[in-house]
mmCIF file of C-alpha atoms and ligand atoms in Angstrom:
data_model
loop_
_atom_site.group_PDB
_atom_site.id
_atom_site.type_symbol
_atom_site.label_atom_id
_atom_site.label_comp_id
_atom_site.label_asym_id
_atom_site.label_seq_id
_atom_site.Cartn_x
_atom_site.Cartn_y
_atom_site.Cartn_z
ATOM 1 C CA MET A 282 -18.340 22.585 -31.960
ATOM 2 C CA PRO A 283 -15.928 20.623 -30.091
ATOM 3 C CA PRO A 284 -12.664 22.336 -29.536
ATOM 4 C CA PRO A 285 -9.650 21.503 -31.286
ATOM 5 C CA LEU A 286 -7.614 17.890 -30.318
ATOM 6 C CA THR A 287 -4.536 20.450 -29.244
ATOM 7 C CA SER A 288 -6.556 22.449 -26.305
ATOM 8 C CA ARG A 289 -8.718 19.655 -25.180
ATOM 9 C CA SER A 290 -5.427 17.502 -24.977
ATOM 10 C CA GLN A 291 -3.622 20.485 -23.079
ATOM 11 C CA GLY A 292 -7.042 21.131 -20.838
ATOM 12 C CA ARG A 293 -6.492 17.444 -20.031
ATOM 13 C CA ARG A 294 -3.309 17.336 -19.287
ATOM 14 C CA HIS A 295 -4.370 20.975 -16.862
ATOM 15 C CA ALA A 296 -6.886 18.564 -14.722
ATOM 16 C CA ASP A 297 -4.513 15.524 -14.406
ATOM 17 C CA ARG A 298 -2.192 18.455 -12.932
ATOM 18 C CA GLN A 299 -4.624 19.492 -10.813
ATOM 19 C CA ALA A 300 -6.278 16.133 -9.299
ATOM 20 C CA GLU A 301 -2.413 15.495 -8.745
ATOM 21 C CA ALA A 302 -1.476 18.280 -7.089
ATOM 22 C CA ARG A 303 -5.240 17.743 -4.988
ATOM 23 C CA LEU A 304 -4.055 14.593 -4.222
ATOM 24 C CA ARG A 305 -0.857 15.602 -2.899
ATOM 25 C CA GLU A 306 -2.436 17.899 -0.959
ATOM 26 C CA LEU A 307 -4.693 14.958 0.867
ATOM 27 C CA THR A 308 -1.460 12.634 1.045
ATOM 28 C CA ALA A 309 0.405 15.283 2.917
ATOM 29 C CA ALA A 310 -2.390 16.377 5.224
ATOM 30 C CA THR A 311 -3.646 13.004 6.129
ATOM 31 C CA GLN A 312 0.162 12.130 6.842
ATOM 32 C CA ARG A 313 0.516 15.301 8.917
ATOM 33 C CA VAL A 314 -3.014 13.814 10.880
ATOM 34 C CA ARG A 315 -1.338 10.379 11.338
ATOM 35 C CA GLU A 316 1.716 11.704 12.766
ATOM 36 C CA GLN A 317 0.311 14.730 15.428
ATOM 37 C CA ASP A 318 -1.948 11.250 16.545
ATOM 38 C CA ARG A 319 1.274 9.669 17.059
ATOM 39 C CA THR A 320 2.949 12.185 18.754
ATOM 40 C CA ARG A 321 -0.389 12.494 21.403
ATOM 41 C CA ILE A 322 -0.473 8.745 21.760
ATOM 42 C CA SER A 323 3.426 8.862 22.309
ATOM 43 C CA ARG A 324 3.102 11.707 24.974
ATOM 44 C CA GLU A 325 -0.295 9.678 27.004
ATOM 45 C CA LEU A 326 2.075 7.031 27.096
ATOM 46 C CA HIS A 327 5.526 8.611 28.317
ATOM 47 C CA ASP A 328 3.446 11.050 30.575
ATOM 48 C CA ASP A 329 0.799 8.892 31.697
ATOM 49 C CA ILE A 330 1.228 5.177 32.163
ATOM 50 C CA GLY A 331 5.031 6.140 32.141
ATOM 51 C CA GLN A 332 4.564 8.150 35.376
ATOM 52 C CA LEU A 333 1.997 5.571 37.001
ATOM 53 C CA LEU A 334 4.689 2.711 36.744
ATOM 54 C CA ALA A 335 7.448 4.844 37.695
ATOM 55 C CA ALA A 336 5.720 6.233 41.332
ATOM 56 C CA VAL A 337 4.378 2.115 41.934
ATOM 57 C CA ARG A 338 7.777 1.349 41.317
ATOM 58 C CA MET A 339 9.133 3.699 44.174
ATOM 59 C CA ASP A 340 6.078 1.912 46.325
ATOM 60 C CA VAL A 341 8.248 -1.366 45.209
ATOM 61 C CA GLY A 342 10.865 0.115 46.604
ATOM 62 C CA LEU A 343 9.840 1.315 49.939
ATOM 63 C CA LEU A 344 8.444 -1.745 50.528
ATOM 64 C CA LEU A 345 11.409 -3.699 49.969
ATOM 65 C CA ARG A 346 13.438 -1.466 52.433
ATOM 66 C CA ALA A 347 10.815 -2.151 54.848
ATOM 67 C CA GLN A 348 11.517 -4.133 57.918
ATOM 68 C CA GLY A 349 10.129 -7.751 58.816
ATOM 69 C CA LEU A 350 9.847 -9.363 55.379
ATOM 70 C CA ALA A 351 10.068 -12.765 55.116
ATOM 71 C CA PRO A 352 12.656 -14.095 52.248
ATOM 72 C CA SER A 353 9.621 -15.482 50.239
ATOM 73 C CA GLU A 354 8.040 -12.059 50.078
ATOM 74 C CA HIS A 355 11.391 -10.445 49.463
ATOM 75 C CA HIS A 356 11.912 -12.195 46.699
ATOM 76 C CA LEU A 357 8.164 -11.853 45.121
ATOM 77 C CA LEU A 358 8.807 -7.929 45.353
ATOM 78 C CA LYS A 359 12.157 -8.043 43.846
ATOM 79 C CA GLN A 360 10.630 -9.963 40.962
ATOM 80 C CA VAL A 361 7.799 -7.154 40.922
ATOM 81 C CA ASP A 362 10.165 -4.322 40.595
ATOM 82 C CA SER A 363 12.093 -6.660 37.973
ATOM 83 C CA ARG A 364 8.956 -6.443 36.007
ATOM 84 C CA LEU A 365 8.334 -2.896 36.314
ATOM 85 C CA HIS A 366 11.825 -1.566 35.350
ATOM 86 C CA ASP A 367 11.105 -4.003 32.235
ATOM 87 C CA ALA A 368 7.767 -2.384 31.217
ATOM 88 C CA ILE A 369 9.222 1.009 31.522
ATOM 89 C CA VAL A 370 12.208 0.238 29.398
ATOM 90 C CA SER A 371 9.202 -1.519 26.608
ATOM 91 C CA LEU A 372 7.194 1.449 27.497
ATOM 92 C CA ARG A 373 10.271 4.312 26.296
ATOM 93 C CA ARG A 374 11.008 2.059 23.517
ATOM 94 C CA ILE A 375 7.418 2.112 22.442
ATOM 95 C CA ALA A 376 6.552 5.788 22.906
ATOM 96 C CA ALA A 377 10.156 7.124 20.981
ATOM 97 C CA ALA A 378 9.170 4.886 17.803
ATOM 98 C CA LEU A 379 5.671 6.870 17.694
ATOM 99 C CA ARG A 380 7.437 9.785 18.191
ATOM 100 C CA PRO A 381 11.069 10.438 18.256
ATOM 101 C CA HIS A 382 11.916 12.878 20.830
ATOM 102 C CA VAL A 383 15.232 13.193 19.275
ATOM 103 C CA LEU A 384 13.525 14.585 16.349
ATOM 104 C CA ASP A 385 11.566 17.132 17.467
ATOM 105 C CA HIS A 386 14.703 18.451 20.027
ATOM 106 C CA GLY A 387 17.385 17.596 17.989
ATOM 107 C CA GLY A 388 16.726 17.695 14.545
ATOM 108 C CA LEU A 389 16.942 15.380 11.293
ATOM 109 C CA PHE A 390 20.753 14.664 11.734
ATOM 110 C CA PRO A 391 21.272 13.448 15.414
ATOM 111 C CA ALA A 392 17.483 11.181 14.756
ATOM 112 C CA ILE A 393 18.645 8.931 11.694
ATOM 113 C CA GLN A 394 22.153 8.602 13.875
ATOM 114 C CA ALA A 395 19.694 7.489 16.594
ATOM 115 C CA LEU A 396 18.003 4.937 14.052
ATOM 116 C CA GLN A 397 21.130 4.120 13.075
ATOM 117 C CA HIS A 398 22.346 3.174 16.501
ATOM 118 C CA ASP A 399 19.244 1.487 17.222
ATOM 119 C CA PHE A 400 18.917 -0.648 14.240
ATOM 120 C CA CYS A 401 22.390 -1.667 15.060
ATOM 121 C CA LYS A 402 22.751 -2.591 18.412
ATOM 122 C CA ARG A 403 18.792 -4.634 18.092
ATOM 123 C CA SER A 404 19.473 -6.626 14.286
ATOM 124 C CA GLY A 405 23.614 -6.964 14.513
ATOM 125 C CA MET A 406 23.330 -6.140 11.366
ATOM 126 C CA GLN A 407 26.241 -3.743 9.978
ATOM 127 C CA CYS A 408 24.419 -0.239 9.651
ATOM 128 C CA SER A 409 26.191 2.917 8.187
ATOM 129 C CA LEU A 410 24.795 6.410 7.746
ATOM 130 C CA PHE A 411 27.076 8.483 4.800
ATOM 131 C CA ALA A 412 25.263 12.018 5.251
ATOM 132 C CA ASP A 413 26.358 15.555 5.607
ATOM 133 C CA GLU A 414 24.713 16.959 9.184
ATOM 134 C CA ALA A 415 24.558 20.249 7.412
ATOM 135 C CA ASP A 416 22.091 18.892 4.577
ATOM 136 C CA LEU A 417 20.063 18.288 6.779
ATOM 137 C CA GLN A 418 19.427 21.342 8.985
ATOM 138 C CA LEU A 419 16.158 21.610 8.040
ATOM 139 C CA ASP A 420 13.913 23.565 9.377
ATOM 140 C CA ASP A 421 10.299 21.962 8.117
ATOM 141 C CA ASP A 422 8.700 19.919 10.692
ATOM 142 C CA ASP A 423 7.093 17.784 7.491
ATOM 143 C CA PHE A 424 9.964 17.625 5.630
ATOM 144 C CA ASN A 425 11.599 15.985 8.325
ATOM 145 C CA THR A 426 9.302 13.246 9.617
ATOM 146 C CA GLY A 427 9.076 12.191 5.865
ATOM 147 C CA VAL A 428 12.786 11.362 6.253
ATOM 148 C CA TYR A 429 12.740 10.405 9.327
ATOM 149 C CA ARG A 430 10.339 7.433 8.703
ATOM 150 C CA ILE A 431 11.062 6.396 5.032
ATOM 151 C CA VAL A 432 14.662 6.044 6.594
ATOM 152 C CA GLN A 433 12.685 4.153 9.449
ATOM 153 C CA GLU A 434 10.861 1.940 7.259
ATOM 154 C CA GLY A 435 13.910 0.851 4.557
ATOM 155 C CA LEU A 436 16.218 -0.094 7.735
ATOM 156 C CA HIS A 437 13.463 -2.259 9.021
ATOM 157 C CA ASN A 438 12.852 -3.702 5.987
ATOM 158 C CA ALA A 439 15.950 -4.513 5.409
ATOM 159 C CA ILE A 440 16.339 -5.736 9.127
ATOM 160 C CA ALA A 441 12.982 -7.913 9.102
ATOM 161 C CA HIS A 442 12.463 -9.232 5.456
ATOM 162 C CA SER A 443 16.783 -9.133 3.471
ATOM 163 C CA GLY A 444 18.064 -11.740 5.055
ATOM 164 C CA GLY A 445 21.401 -9.185 4.869
ATOM 165 C CA THR A 446 24.020 -8.701 6.824
ATOM 166 C CA ALA A 447 24.499 -5.073 6.343
ATOM 167 C CA VAL A 448 22.707 -1.761 5.481
ATOM 168 C CA THR A 449 23.647 1.264 3.971
ATOM 169 C CA MET A 450 22.201 4.772 3.756
ATOM 170 C CA SER A 451 23.318 7.639 2.563
ATOM 171 C CA LEU A 452 21.569 11.249 2.635
ATOM 172 C CA TYR A 453 23.155 13.844 0.287
ATOM 173 C CA ARG A 454 21.705 17.296 -1.132
ATOM 174 C CA LEU A 455 22.280 18.007 -4.549
ATOM 175 C CA ASP A 456 21.164 21.235 -6.055
ATOM 176 C CA HIS A 457 17.419 21.762 -4.583
ATOM 177 C CA GLN A 458 16.924 17.985 -3.449
ATOM 178 C CA LEU A 459 17.488 15.898 -1.114
ATOM 179 C CA LEU A 460 19.144 12.219 -2.134
ATOM 180 C CA ILE A 461 18.396 9.080 -0.179
ATOM 181 C CA THR A 462 19.545 5.971 -0.936
ATOM 182 C CA ILE A 463 19.085 3.282 1.546
ATOM 183 C CA ALA A 464 21.105 -0.213 -0.117
ATOM 184 C CA ASP A 465 21.011 -3.400 1.879
ATOM 185 C CA ASP A 466 23.376 -6.504 0.509
ATOM 186 C CA GLY A 467 20.405 -9.244 1.523
ATOM 187 C CA LYS A 468 18.549 -11.638 -1.059
ATOM 188 C CA GLY A 469 16.436 -8.799 -2.783
ATOM 189 C CA ILE A 470 13.085 -7.851 -2.795
ATOM 190 C CA GLU A 471 10.790 -9.247 -5.420
ATOM 191 C CA GLU A 472 8.492 -7.931 -7.922
ATOM 192 C CA ALA A 473 5.117 -9.382 -6.814
ATOM 193 C CA ASP A 474 6.272 -8.038 -2.997
ATOM 194 C CA LEU A 475 6.153 -4.224 -4.273
ATOM 195 C CA HIS A 476 2.260 -4.178 -3.454
ATOM 196 C CA LYS A 477 1.962 -6.807 -1.380
ATOM 197 C CA PRO A 478 -1.458 -6.832 -0.386
ATOM 198 C CA GLY A 479 -1.892 -6.041 3.510
ATOM 199 C CA SER A 480 1.874 -4.440 3.264
ATOM 200 C CA LEU A 481 1.447 -0.853 4.258
ATOM 201 C CA GLY A 482 5.790 0.035 4.937
ATOM 202 C CA LEU A 483 6.344 0.801 0.951
ATOM 203 C CA LEU A 484 2.952 1.999 0.702
ATOM 204 C CA GLY A 485 3.160 4.675 3.725
ATOM 205 C CA MET A 486 6.948 5.090 2.335
ATOM 206 C CA ARG A 487 5.024 6.088 -1.456
ATOM 207 C CA GLU A 488 2.620 7.968 0.404
ATOM 208 C CA ARG A 489 5.503 10.509 2.174
ATOM 209 C CA VAL A 490 6.997 10.763 -1.116
ATOM 210 C CA LEU A 491 4.155 11.833 -2.886
ATOM 211 C CA ALA A 492 3.516 14.074 0.090
ATOM 212 C CA LEU A 493 6.801 15.568 -0.314
ATOM 213 C CA GLY A 494 6.420 16.495 -4.507
ATOM 214 C CA GLY A 495 9.273 14.152 -4.697
ATOM 215 C CA ASP A 496 10.347 10.518 -6.860
ATOM 216 C CA ILE A 497 10.689 6.939 -5.640
ATOM 217 C CA SER A 498 12.095 3.951 -6.969
ATOM 218 C CA ILE A 499 12.638 0.054 -5.194
ATOM 219 C CA GLY A 500 14.045 -2.316 -6.562
ATOM 220 C CA LYS A 501 16.785 -5.409 -6.627
ATOM 221 C CA ASP A 502 20.331 -3.946 -6.765
ATOM 222 C CA GLU A 503 22.716 -4.550 -9.681
ATOM 223 C CA GLY A 504 24.706 -6.445 -7.135
ATOM 224 C CA GLY A 505 22.321 -8.215 -5.286
ATOM 225 C CA GLY A 506 19.905 -6.951 -2.057
ATOM 226 C CA THR A 507 17.128 -3.699 -2.411
ATOM 227 C CA ARG A 508 17.867 -0.653 -2.719
ATOM 228 C CA ILE A 509 15.890 2.251 -2.203
ATOM 229 C CA ASP A 510 16.313 5.546 -4.013
ATOM 230 C CA VAL A 511 14.177 8.825 -3.094
ATOM 231 C CA THR A 512 14.624 12.090 -4.282
ATOM 232 C CA LEU A 513 13.234 14.993 -2.430
ATOM 233 C CA PRO A 514 12.880 18.828 -3.429
ATOM 234 C CA LEU A 515 13.949 20.737 -0.628
ATOM 235 C CA PRO A 516 11.371 21.996 1.292
ATOM 236 C CA PRO A 517 11.200 26.547 0.104
ATOM 237 C CA ALA A 518 13.154 28.070 3.612
ATOM 238 C CA GLY A 519 15.860 25.904 2.396
ATOM 239 C CA PRO A 520 19.143 24.554 4.409
ATOM 240 C CA ALA A 521 19.443 26.716 7.381
ATOM 241 C CA GLU A 522 23.168 27.427 6.359
ATOM 242 C CA ASP A 523 21.948 29.434 3.642
ATOM 243 C CA ASN A 524 21.155 32.104 6.004
ATOM 244 C CA ALA A 525 24.157 31.387 8.305
ATOM 245 C CA LEU A 526 27.368 34.390 9.171
ATOM 246 C CA PRO A 527 29.686 33.471 6.548
ATOM 247 C CA PRO A 528 32.478 31.886 8.295
ATOM 248 C CA GLY A 529 35.262 33.960 10.295
ATOM 249 C CA SER A 530 31.726 36.829 10.639
ATOM 250 C CA GLY A 531 32.091 36.751 14.829
ATOM 251 C CA ILE A 532 28.998 35.761 16.613
HETATM 252 N N1 LIG B 626 14.510 -5.109 1.642
HETATM 253 C C1 LIG B 626 13.959 -6.095 1.682
HETATM 254 N N2 LIG B 626 14.911 -7.385 1.169
HETATM 255 C C2 LIG B 626 13.676 -8.161 0.639
HETATM 256 N N3 LIG B 626 12.636 -8.272 0.864
HETATM 257 C C3 LIG B 626 11.312 -6.557 1.242
HETATM 258 C C4 LIG B 626 12.895 -5.992 1.675
HETATM 259 N N4 LIG B 626 11.870 -4.960 1.845
HETATM 260 C C5 LIG B 626 10.662 -4.995 1.699
HETATM 261 N N5 LIG B 626 10.612 -6.510 1.358
HETATM 262 C C6 LIG B 626 9.100 -7.563 0.826
HETATM 263 O O1 LIG B 626 8.059 -6.829 0.509
HETATM 264 C C7 LIG B 626 7.559 -6.660 1.501
HETATM 265 C C8 LIG B 626 6.408 -5.519 1.355
HETATM 266 O O2 LIG B 626 6.732 -4.691 2.156
HETATM 267 P P1 LIG B 626 6.566 -3.504 3.062
HETATM 268 O O3 LIG B 626 7.561 -2.904 4.276
HETATM 269 O O4 LIG B 626 5.533 -3.473 2.213
HETATM 270 O O5 LIG B 626 5.229 -4.577 4.209
HETATM 271 P P2 LIG B 626 6.141 -5.322 5.444
HETATM 272 O O6 LIG B 626 7.595 -4.908 6.042
HETATM 273 O O7 LIG B 626 5.414 -6.860 5.527
HETATM 274 O O8 LIG B 626 5.263 -5.471 6.755
HETATM 275 P P3 LIG B 626 4.514 -3.813 7.356
HETATM 276 O O9 LIG B 626 3.309 -3.410 6.870
HETATM 277 O O10 LIG B 626 4.339 -3.954 9.215
HETATM 278 O O11 LIG B 626 5.848 -2.643 6.639
HETATM 279 C C9 LIG B 626 7.685 -7.491 2.808
HETATM 280 O O12 LIG B 626 6.594 -8.541 3.187
HETATM 281 C C10 LIG B 626 9.001 -8.238 2.265
HETATM 282 O O13 LIG B 626 8.490 -9.430 1.398
HETATM 283 MG MG1 LIG B 627 7.918 -3.335 6.363
#
């Protein structure tokens, strides 16, 4: 005899929840592997090709200081030196974008500040950051990386697609959640763009949010422009401030 409808629908809800949890775990694992690959490639670019280019530049420096160079040879070597310098700067930028050193050694707040400065400088857009450093002192690599990548893609899109002049990021802790908003004053995202085939940025954002068990909404803001709202449950360990000594208790 078939089970009563209520227990059948309860069973289906249970199966749905299990499937959702499995999908979340799988997505988190995929993101982790992707991030490990980025870290490895970034380190190899920096330590391997970066060191090689630096060594070649030192050799060019030695040649430039050698006696008896014809002016045309000196000019050519100067050009080689300048191109090597540009290549080293580009390589550092690419390696840093793959895996920012500051995220591993400074934490989420300075990493997001560095994103803000970098994007501001390169785009000419006005980038404002509203965040409390204490809210972002979280000791969870998956969480920090996820938040960083979400903000990075939001900023990148604002600069690449919005046509606006200003972008605002805010990151606040409310109860046991982190609320992230990225909003620009551009033309606003179209409904059809939300699932554009071949576009990976928004998809990646959604995957990160799913892996961290949060929610995301992307759409046109009331006053025009695009607005992205993300809510993420804080990782279990919570911010470092929870374990901090009360003020005045000394070292
Ligand atoms: N801030 C924005 N303002 C206006 N349109 C936007 C904005 N962000 C995204 N879009 C639109 O949504 C589309 C999808 O964005 P998505 O980040 O997924 O892909 P992409 O930026 O085109 O490519 P990539 O895969 O390199 O991220 C964009 O091509 C753009 O048309
Ligand atoms: Mg994009």
